[in-house]
PDB file of C-alpha atoms in Angstrom:
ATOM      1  CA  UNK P   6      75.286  98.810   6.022  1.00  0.00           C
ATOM      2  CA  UNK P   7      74.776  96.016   3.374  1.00  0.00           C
ATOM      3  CA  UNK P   8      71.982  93.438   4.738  1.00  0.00           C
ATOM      4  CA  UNK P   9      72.670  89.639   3.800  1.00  0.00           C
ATOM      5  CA  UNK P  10      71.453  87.949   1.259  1.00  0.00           C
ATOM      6  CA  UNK P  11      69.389  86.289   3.571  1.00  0.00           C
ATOM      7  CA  UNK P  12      68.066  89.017   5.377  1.00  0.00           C
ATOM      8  CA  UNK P  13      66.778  90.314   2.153  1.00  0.00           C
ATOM      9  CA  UNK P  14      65.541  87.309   0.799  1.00  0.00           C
ATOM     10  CA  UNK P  15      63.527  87.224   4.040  1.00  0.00           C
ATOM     11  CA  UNK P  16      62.103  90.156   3.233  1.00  0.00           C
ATOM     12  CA  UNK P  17      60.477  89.535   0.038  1.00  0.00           C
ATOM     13  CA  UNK P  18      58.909  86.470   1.375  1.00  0.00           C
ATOM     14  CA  UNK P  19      57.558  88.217   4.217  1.00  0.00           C
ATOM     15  CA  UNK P  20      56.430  90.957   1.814  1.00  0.00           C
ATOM     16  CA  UNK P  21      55.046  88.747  -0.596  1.00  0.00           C
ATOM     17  CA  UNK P  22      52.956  86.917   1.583  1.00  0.00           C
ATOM     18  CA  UNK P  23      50.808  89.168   1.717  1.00  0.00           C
ATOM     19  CA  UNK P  24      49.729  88.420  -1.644  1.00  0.00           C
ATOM     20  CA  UNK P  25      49.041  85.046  -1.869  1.00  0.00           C
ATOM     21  CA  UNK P  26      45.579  83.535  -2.373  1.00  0.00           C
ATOM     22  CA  UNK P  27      46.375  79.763  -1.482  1.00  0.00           C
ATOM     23  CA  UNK P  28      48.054  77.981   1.114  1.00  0.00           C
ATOM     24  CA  UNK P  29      49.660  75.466  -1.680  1.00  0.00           C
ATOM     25  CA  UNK P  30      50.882  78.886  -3.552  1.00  0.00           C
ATOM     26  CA  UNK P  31      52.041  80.052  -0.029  1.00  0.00           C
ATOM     27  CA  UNK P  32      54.010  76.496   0.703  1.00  0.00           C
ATOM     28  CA  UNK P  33      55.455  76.757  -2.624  1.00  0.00           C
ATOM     29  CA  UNK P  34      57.218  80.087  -2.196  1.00  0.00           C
ATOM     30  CA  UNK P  35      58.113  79.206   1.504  1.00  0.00           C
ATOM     31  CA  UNK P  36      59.927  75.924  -0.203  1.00  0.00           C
ATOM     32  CA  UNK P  37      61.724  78.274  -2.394  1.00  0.00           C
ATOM     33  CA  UNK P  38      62.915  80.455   0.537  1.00  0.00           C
ATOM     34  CA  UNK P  39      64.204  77.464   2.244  1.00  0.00           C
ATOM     35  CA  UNK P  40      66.548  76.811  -0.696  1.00  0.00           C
ATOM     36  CA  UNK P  41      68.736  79.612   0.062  1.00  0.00           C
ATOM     37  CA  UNK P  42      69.562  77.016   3.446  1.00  0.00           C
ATOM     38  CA  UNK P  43      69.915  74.463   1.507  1.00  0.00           C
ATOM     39  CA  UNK P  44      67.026  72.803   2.817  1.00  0.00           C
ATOM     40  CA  UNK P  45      64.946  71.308   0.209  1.00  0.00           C
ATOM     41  CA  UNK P  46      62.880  69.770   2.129  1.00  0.00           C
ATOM     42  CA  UNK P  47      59.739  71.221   4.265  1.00  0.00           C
ATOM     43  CA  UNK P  48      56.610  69.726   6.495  1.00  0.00           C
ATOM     44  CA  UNK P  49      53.944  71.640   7.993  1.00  0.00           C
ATOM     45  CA  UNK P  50      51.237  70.172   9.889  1.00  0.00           C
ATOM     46  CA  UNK P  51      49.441  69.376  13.262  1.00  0.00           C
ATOM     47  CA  UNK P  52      51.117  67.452  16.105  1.00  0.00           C
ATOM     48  CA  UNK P  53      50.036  64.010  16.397  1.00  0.00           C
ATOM     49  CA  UNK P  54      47.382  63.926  18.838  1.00  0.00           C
ATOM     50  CA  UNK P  55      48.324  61.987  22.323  1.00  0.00           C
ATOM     51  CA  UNK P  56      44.565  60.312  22.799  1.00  0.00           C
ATOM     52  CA  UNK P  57      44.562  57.176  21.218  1.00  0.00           C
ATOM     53  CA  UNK P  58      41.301  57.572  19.755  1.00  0.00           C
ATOM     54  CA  UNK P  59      39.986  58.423  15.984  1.00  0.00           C
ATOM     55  CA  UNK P  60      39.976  61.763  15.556  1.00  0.00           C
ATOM     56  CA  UNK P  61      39.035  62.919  12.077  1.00  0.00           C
ATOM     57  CA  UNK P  62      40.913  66.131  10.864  1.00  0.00           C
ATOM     58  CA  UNK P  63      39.574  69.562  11.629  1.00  0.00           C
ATOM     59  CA  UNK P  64      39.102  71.482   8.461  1.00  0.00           C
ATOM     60  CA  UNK P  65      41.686  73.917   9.258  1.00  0.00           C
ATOM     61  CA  UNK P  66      44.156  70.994   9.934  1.00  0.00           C
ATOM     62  CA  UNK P  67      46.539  70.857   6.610  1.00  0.00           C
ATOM     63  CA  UNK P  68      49.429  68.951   6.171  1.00  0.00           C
ATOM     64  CA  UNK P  69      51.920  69.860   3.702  1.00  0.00           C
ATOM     65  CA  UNK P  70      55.207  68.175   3.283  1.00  0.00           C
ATOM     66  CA  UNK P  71      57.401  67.632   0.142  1.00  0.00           C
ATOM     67  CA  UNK P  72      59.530  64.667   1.774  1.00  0.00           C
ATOM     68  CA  UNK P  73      60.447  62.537  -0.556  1.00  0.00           C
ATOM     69  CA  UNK P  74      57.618  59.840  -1.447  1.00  0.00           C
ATOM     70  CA  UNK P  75      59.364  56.872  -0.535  1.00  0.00           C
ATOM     71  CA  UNK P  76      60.222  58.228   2.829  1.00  0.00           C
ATOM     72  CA  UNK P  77      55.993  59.450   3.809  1.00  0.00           C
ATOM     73  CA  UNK P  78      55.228  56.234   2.672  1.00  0.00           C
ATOM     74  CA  UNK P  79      57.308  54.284   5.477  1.00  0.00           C
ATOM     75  CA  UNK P  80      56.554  56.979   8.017  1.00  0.00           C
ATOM     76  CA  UNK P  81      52.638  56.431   7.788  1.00  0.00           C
ATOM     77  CA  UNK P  82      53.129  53.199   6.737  1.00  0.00           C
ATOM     78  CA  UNK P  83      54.821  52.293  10.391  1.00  0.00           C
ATOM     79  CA  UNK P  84      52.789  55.047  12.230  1.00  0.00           C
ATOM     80  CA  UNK P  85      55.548  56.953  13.150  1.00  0.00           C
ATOM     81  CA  UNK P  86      53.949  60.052  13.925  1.00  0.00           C
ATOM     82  CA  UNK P  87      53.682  58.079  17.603  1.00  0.00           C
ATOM     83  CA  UNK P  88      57.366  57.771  18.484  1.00  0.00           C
ATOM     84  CA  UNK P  89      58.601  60.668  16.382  1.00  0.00           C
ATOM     85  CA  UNK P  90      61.086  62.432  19.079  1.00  0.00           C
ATOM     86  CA  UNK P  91      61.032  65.745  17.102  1.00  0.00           C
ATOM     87  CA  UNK P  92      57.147  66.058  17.512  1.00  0.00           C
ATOM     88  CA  UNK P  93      57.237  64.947  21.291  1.00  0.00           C
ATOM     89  CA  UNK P  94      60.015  67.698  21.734  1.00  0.00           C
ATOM     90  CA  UNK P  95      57.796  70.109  19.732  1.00  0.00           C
ATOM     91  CA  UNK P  96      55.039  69.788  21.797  1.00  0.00           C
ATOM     92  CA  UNK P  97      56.388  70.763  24.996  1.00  0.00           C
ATOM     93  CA  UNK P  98      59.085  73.264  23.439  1.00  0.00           C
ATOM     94  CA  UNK P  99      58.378  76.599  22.218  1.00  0.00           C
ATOM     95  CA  UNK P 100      61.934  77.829  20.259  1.00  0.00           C
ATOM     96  CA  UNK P 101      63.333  76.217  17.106  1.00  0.00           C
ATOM     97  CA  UNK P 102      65.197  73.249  17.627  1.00  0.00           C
ATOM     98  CA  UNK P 103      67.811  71.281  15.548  1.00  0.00           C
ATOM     99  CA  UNK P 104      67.364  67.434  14.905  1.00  0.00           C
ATOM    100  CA  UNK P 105      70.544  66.307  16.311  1.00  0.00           C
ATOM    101  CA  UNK P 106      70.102  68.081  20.115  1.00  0.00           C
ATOM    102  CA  UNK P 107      66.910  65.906  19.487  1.00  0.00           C
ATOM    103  CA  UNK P 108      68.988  63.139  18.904  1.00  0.00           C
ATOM    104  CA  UNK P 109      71.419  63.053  21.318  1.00  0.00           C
ATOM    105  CA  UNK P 110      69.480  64.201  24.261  1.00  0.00           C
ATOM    106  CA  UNK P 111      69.496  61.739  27.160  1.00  0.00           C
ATOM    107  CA  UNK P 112      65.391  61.584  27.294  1.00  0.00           C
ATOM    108  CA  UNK P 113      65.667  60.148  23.237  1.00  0.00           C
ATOM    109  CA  UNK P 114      64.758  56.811  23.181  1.00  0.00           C
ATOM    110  CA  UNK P 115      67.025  54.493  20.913  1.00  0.00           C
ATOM    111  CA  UNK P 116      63.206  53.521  19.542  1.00  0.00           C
ATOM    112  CA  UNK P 117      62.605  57.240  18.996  1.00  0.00           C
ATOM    113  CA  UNK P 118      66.238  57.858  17.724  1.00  0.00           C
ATOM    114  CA  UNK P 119      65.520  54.901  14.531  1.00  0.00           C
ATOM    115  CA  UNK P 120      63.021  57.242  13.116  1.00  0.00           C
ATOM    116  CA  UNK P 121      66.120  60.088  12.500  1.00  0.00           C
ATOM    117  CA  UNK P 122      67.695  57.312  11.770  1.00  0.00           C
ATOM    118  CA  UNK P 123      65.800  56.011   8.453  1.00  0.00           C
ATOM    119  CA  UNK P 124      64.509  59.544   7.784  1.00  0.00           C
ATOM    120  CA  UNK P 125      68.825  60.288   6.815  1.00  0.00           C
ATOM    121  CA  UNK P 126      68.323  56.667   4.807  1.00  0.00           C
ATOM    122  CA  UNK P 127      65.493  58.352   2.449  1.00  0.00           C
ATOM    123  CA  UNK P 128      68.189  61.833   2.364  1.00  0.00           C
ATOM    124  CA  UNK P 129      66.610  63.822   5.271  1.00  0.00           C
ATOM    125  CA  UNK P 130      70.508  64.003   7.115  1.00  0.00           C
ATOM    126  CA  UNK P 131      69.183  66.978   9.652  1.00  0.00           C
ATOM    127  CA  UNK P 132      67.025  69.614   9.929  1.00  0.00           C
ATOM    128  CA  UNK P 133      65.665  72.227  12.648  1.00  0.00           C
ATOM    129  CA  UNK P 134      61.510  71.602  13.701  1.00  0.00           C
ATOM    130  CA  UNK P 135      59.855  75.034  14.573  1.00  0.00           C
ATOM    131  CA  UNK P 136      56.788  74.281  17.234  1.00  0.00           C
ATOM    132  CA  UNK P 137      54.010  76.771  16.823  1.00  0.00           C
ATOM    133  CA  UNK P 138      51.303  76.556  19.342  1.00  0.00           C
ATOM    134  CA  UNK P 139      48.072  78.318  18.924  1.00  0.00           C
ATOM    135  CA  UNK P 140      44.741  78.787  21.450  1.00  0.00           C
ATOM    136  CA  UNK P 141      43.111  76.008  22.508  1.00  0.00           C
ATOM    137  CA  UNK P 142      46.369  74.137  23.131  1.00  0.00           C
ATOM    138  CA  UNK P 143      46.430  73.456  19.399  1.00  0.00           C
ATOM    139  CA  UNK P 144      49.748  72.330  18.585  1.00  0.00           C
ATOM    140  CA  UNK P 145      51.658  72.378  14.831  1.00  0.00           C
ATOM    141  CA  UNK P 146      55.016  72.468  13.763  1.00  0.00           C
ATOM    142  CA  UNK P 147      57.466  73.528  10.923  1.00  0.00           C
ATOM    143  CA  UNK P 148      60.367  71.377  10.076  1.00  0.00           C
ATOM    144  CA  UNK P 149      63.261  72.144   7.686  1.00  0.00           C
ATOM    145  CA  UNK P 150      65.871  69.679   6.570  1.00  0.00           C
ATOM    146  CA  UNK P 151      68.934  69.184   4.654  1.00  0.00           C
ATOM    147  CA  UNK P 152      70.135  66.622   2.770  1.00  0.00           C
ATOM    148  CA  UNK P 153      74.012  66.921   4.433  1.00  0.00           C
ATOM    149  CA  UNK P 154      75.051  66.572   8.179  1.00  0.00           C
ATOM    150  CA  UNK P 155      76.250  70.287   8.084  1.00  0.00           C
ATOM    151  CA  UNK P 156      74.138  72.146  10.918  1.00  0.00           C
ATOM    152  CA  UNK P 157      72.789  75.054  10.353  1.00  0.00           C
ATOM    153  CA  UNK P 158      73.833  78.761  12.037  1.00  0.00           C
ATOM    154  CA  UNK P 159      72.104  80.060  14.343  1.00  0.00           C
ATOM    155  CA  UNK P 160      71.158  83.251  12.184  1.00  0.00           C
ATOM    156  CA  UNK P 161      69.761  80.741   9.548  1.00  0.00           C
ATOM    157  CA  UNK P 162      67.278  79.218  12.242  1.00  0.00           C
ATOM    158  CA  UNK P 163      66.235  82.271  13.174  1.00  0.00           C
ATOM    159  CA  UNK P 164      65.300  83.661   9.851  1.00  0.00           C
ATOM    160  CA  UNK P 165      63.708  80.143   9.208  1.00  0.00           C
ATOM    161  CA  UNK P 166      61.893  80.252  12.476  1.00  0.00           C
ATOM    162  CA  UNK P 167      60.441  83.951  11.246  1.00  0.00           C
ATOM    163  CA  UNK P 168      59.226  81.929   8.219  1.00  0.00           C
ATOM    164  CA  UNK P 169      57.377  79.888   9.495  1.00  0.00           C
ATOM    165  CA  UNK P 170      55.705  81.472  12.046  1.00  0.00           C
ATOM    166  CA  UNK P 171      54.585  83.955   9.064  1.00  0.00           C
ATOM    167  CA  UNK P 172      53.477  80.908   7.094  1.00  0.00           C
ATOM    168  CA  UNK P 173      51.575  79.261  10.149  1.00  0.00           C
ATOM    169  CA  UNK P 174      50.040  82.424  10.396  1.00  0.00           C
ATOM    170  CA  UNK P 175      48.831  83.396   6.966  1.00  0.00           C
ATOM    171  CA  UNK P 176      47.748  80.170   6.331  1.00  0.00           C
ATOM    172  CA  UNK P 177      44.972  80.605   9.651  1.00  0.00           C
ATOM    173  CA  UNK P 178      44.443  83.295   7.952  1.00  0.00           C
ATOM    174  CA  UNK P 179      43.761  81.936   4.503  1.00  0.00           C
ATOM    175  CA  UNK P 180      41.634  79.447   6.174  1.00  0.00           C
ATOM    176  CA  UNK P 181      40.553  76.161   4.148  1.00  0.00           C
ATOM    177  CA  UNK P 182      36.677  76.963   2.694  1.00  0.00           C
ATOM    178  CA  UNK P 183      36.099  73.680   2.109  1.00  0.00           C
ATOM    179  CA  UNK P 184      37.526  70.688   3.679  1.00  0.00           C
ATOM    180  CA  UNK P 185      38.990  67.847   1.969  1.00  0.00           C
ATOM    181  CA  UNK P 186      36.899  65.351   3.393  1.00  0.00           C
ATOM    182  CA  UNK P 187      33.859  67.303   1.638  1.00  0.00           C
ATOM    183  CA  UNK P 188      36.078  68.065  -1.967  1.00  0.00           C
ATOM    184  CA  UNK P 189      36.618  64.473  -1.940  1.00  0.00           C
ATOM    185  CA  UNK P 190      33.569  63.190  -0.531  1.00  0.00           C
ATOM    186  CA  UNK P 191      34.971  60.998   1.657  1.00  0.00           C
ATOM    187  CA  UNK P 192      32.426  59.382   4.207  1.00  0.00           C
ATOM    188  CA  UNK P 193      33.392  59.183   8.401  1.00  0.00           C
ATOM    189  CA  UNK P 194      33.582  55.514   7.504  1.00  0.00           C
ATOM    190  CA  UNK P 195      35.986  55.936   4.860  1.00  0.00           C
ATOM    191  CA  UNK P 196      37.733  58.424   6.763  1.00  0.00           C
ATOM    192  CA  UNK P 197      38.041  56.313   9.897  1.00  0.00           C
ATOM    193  CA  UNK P 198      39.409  52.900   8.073  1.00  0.00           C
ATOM    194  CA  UNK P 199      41.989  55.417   5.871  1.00  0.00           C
ATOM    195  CA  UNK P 200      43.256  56.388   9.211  1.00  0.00           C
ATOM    196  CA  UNK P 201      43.772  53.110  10.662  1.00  0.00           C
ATOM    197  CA  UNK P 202      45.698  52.578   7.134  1.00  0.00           C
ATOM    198  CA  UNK P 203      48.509  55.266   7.646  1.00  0.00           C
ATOM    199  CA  UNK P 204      48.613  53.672  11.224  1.00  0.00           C
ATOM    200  CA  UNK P 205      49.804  50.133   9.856  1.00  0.00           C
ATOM    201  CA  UNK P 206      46.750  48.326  10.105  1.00  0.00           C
ATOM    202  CA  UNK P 207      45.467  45.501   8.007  1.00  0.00           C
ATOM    203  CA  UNK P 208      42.235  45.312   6.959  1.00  0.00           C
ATOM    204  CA  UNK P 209      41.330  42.452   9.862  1.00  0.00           C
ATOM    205  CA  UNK P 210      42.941  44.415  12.451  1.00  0.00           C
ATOM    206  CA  UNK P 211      40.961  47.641  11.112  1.00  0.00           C
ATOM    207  CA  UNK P 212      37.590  45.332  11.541  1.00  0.00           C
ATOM    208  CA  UNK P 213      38.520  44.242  15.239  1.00  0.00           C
ATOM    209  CA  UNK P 214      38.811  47.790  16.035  1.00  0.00           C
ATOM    210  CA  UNK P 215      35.803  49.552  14.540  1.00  0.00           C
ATOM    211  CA  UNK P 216      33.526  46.452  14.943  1.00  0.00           C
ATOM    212  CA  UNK P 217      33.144  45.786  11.065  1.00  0.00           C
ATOM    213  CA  UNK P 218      33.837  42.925   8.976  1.00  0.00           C
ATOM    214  CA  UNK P 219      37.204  42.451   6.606  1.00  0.00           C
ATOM    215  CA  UNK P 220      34.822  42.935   3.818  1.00  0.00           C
ATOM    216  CA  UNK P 221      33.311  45.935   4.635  1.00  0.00           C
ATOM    217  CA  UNK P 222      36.787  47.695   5.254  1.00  0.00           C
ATOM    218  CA  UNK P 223      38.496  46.623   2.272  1.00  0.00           C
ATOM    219  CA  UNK P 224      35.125  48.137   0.664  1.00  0.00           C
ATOM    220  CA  UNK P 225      35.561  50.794   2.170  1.00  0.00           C
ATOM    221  CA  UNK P 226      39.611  51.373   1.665  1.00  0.00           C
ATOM    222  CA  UNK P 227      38.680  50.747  -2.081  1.00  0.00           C
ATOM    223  CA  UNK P 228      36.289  53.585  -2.323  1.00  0.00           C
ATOM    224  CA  UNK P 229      39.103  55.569  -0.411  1.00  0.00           C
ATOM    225  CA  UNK P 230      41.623  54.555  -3.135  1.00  0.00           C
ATOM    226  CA  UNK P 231      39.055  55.404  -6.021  1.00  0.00           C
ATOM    227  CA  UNK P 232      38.283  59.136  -5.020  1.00  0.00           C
ATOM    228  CA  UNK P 233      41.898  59.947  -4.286  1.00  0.00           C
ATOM    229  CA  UNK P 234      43.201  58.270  -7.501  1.00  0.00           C
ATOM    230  CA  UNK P 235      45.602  56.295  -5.324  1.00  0.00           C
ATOM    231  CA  UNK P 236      47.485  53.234  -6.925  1.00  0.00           C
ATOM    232  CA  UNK P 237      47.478  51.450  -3.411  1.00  0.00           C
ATOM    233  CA  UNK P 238      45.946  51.789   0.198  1.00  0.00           C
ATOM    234  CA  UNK P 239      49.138  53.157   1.551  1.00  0.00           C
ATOM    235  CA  UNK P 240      49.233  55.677  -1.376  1.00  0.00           C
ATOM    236  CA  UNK P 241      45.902  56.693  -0.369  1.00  0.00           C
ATOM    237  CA  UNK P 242      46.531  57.328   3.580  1.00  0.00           C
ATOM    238  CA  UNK P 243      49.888  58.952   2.680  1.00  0.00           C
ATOM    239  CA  UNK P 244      47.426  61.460  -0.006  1.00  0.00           C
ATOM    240  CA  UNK P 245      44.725  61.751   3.074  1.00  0.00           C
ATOM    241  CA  UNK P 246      47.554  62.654   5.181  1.00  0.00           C
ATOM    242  CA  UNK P 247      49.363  65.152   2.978  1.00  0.00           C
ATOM    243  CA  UNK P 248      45.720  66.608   2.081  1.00  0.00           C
ATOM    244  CA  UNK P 249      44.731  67.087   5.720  1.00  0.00           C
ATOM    245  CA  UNK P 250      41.643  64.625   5.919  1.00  0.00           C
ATOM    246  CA  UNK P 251      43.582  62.849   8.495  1.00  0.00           C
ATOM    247  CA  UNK P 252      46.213  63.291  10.992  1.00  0.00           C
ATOM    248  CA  UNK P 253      49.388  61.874  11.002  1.00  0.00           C
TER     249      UNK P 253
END
């Protein structure tokens, strides 16, 4: 019998994997597989943490998302890695999920449904979120989305869901050398006031809370903005983000 074109397509990524190098070669040909969803849009990364604390990336703790600028701009910008339903559902879930049983479940805040909500304003209509949980209770996720309101089938998820397991996977395996806090030199100091950035804070706010002077930070934010070749403090925590130095 004659498989899909899916179900083949599926098949040379899984085969091809094997032959990657790099986890940003590795993204680039899961983005491609995606396509045949219609979902040109991807995000792989850690779960936001649920301590309140600063706590720097761990090396093996990429985030890679093509979202559309505009839209990871806002999201870091108003720190909504805290009230985003799809990771709190991803974190206590273990199958693939699509955005709109998120989003009309009776335990989805109407604070928790806005973020869908503006996420479909920047073209991200719905999507399905794959949770992958490692040891350690390390968390990460894999979300898909579409720039319609059409749902995907259930097949589709599931050969999505295959995906990105295989991607979560190969990228442990792939491990990051060096991390990105080292590549870029970027001191704990630097690291810790970028952070407080993609959460929203200003500079004064950022100085209450790690004891420093509005001078200092903003020296410190500029430095950040330098060695990432960012145009603009949120630029920078949205690059930090996307290159795993911090966590959303």
């Amino acid at each position: 019998m004659e498989l899909p074109l899916t179900a083949v397509e599926l098949g040379l990524f899984l085969d091809t994997t094997d032959d990657i190098a790099q986890s940003e070669q590795l993204f680039e040909l899961l983005s491609a597989f995606a396509l045949n969803f219609d979902c040109p849009w991807i995000a792989y990364g850690p779960l936001a943490s649920e301590r309140r604390f600063l706590k720097p990336a761990r090396p093996d703790s990429e985030v890679m998302w093509n979202y559309p600028d505009e839209w990871q701009e806002r999201y870091s910008k108003m720190g909504y890695a805290k009230i985003d339903p799809l990771i709190k559902k991803g974190r206590k879930g273990l199958g693939a999920f699509r955005w709109s049983e998120v989003y009309a479940d009776e335990s989805t805040t109407e604070n928790e449904r806005r973020v869908l909500d503006e996420a479909a304003t920047f073209g991200l209509r719905s999507g399905v979120t794959v949770p992958l949980h490692g040891p350690a209770d390390s968390f990460k996720f894999m979300s898909f989305a579409q720039s319609s309101d059409s749902e995907l089938q259930n097949r589709a998820i599931t050969y999505l869901q295959i995906a990105a397991v295989q991607f979560h996977l190969t990228v442990a395996k792939l491990g990051t050398p060096m991390a990105s806090e080292h590549i870029y030199k970027l001191s704990p100091k630097e690291i810790e006031c970028i952070f407080w950035v993609s959460r929203g804070k200003t500079s004064g706010e950022i100085g209450t809370i790690l004891g420093r002077s509005r001078n200092t930070v903003d020296f410190h934010v500029k430095n950040v903005m330098q060695k990432l070749d960012a145009t603009s403090r949120t630029a920078a925590a949205v690059k930090a983000l996307k290159l795993g130095i911090i966590e959303p």
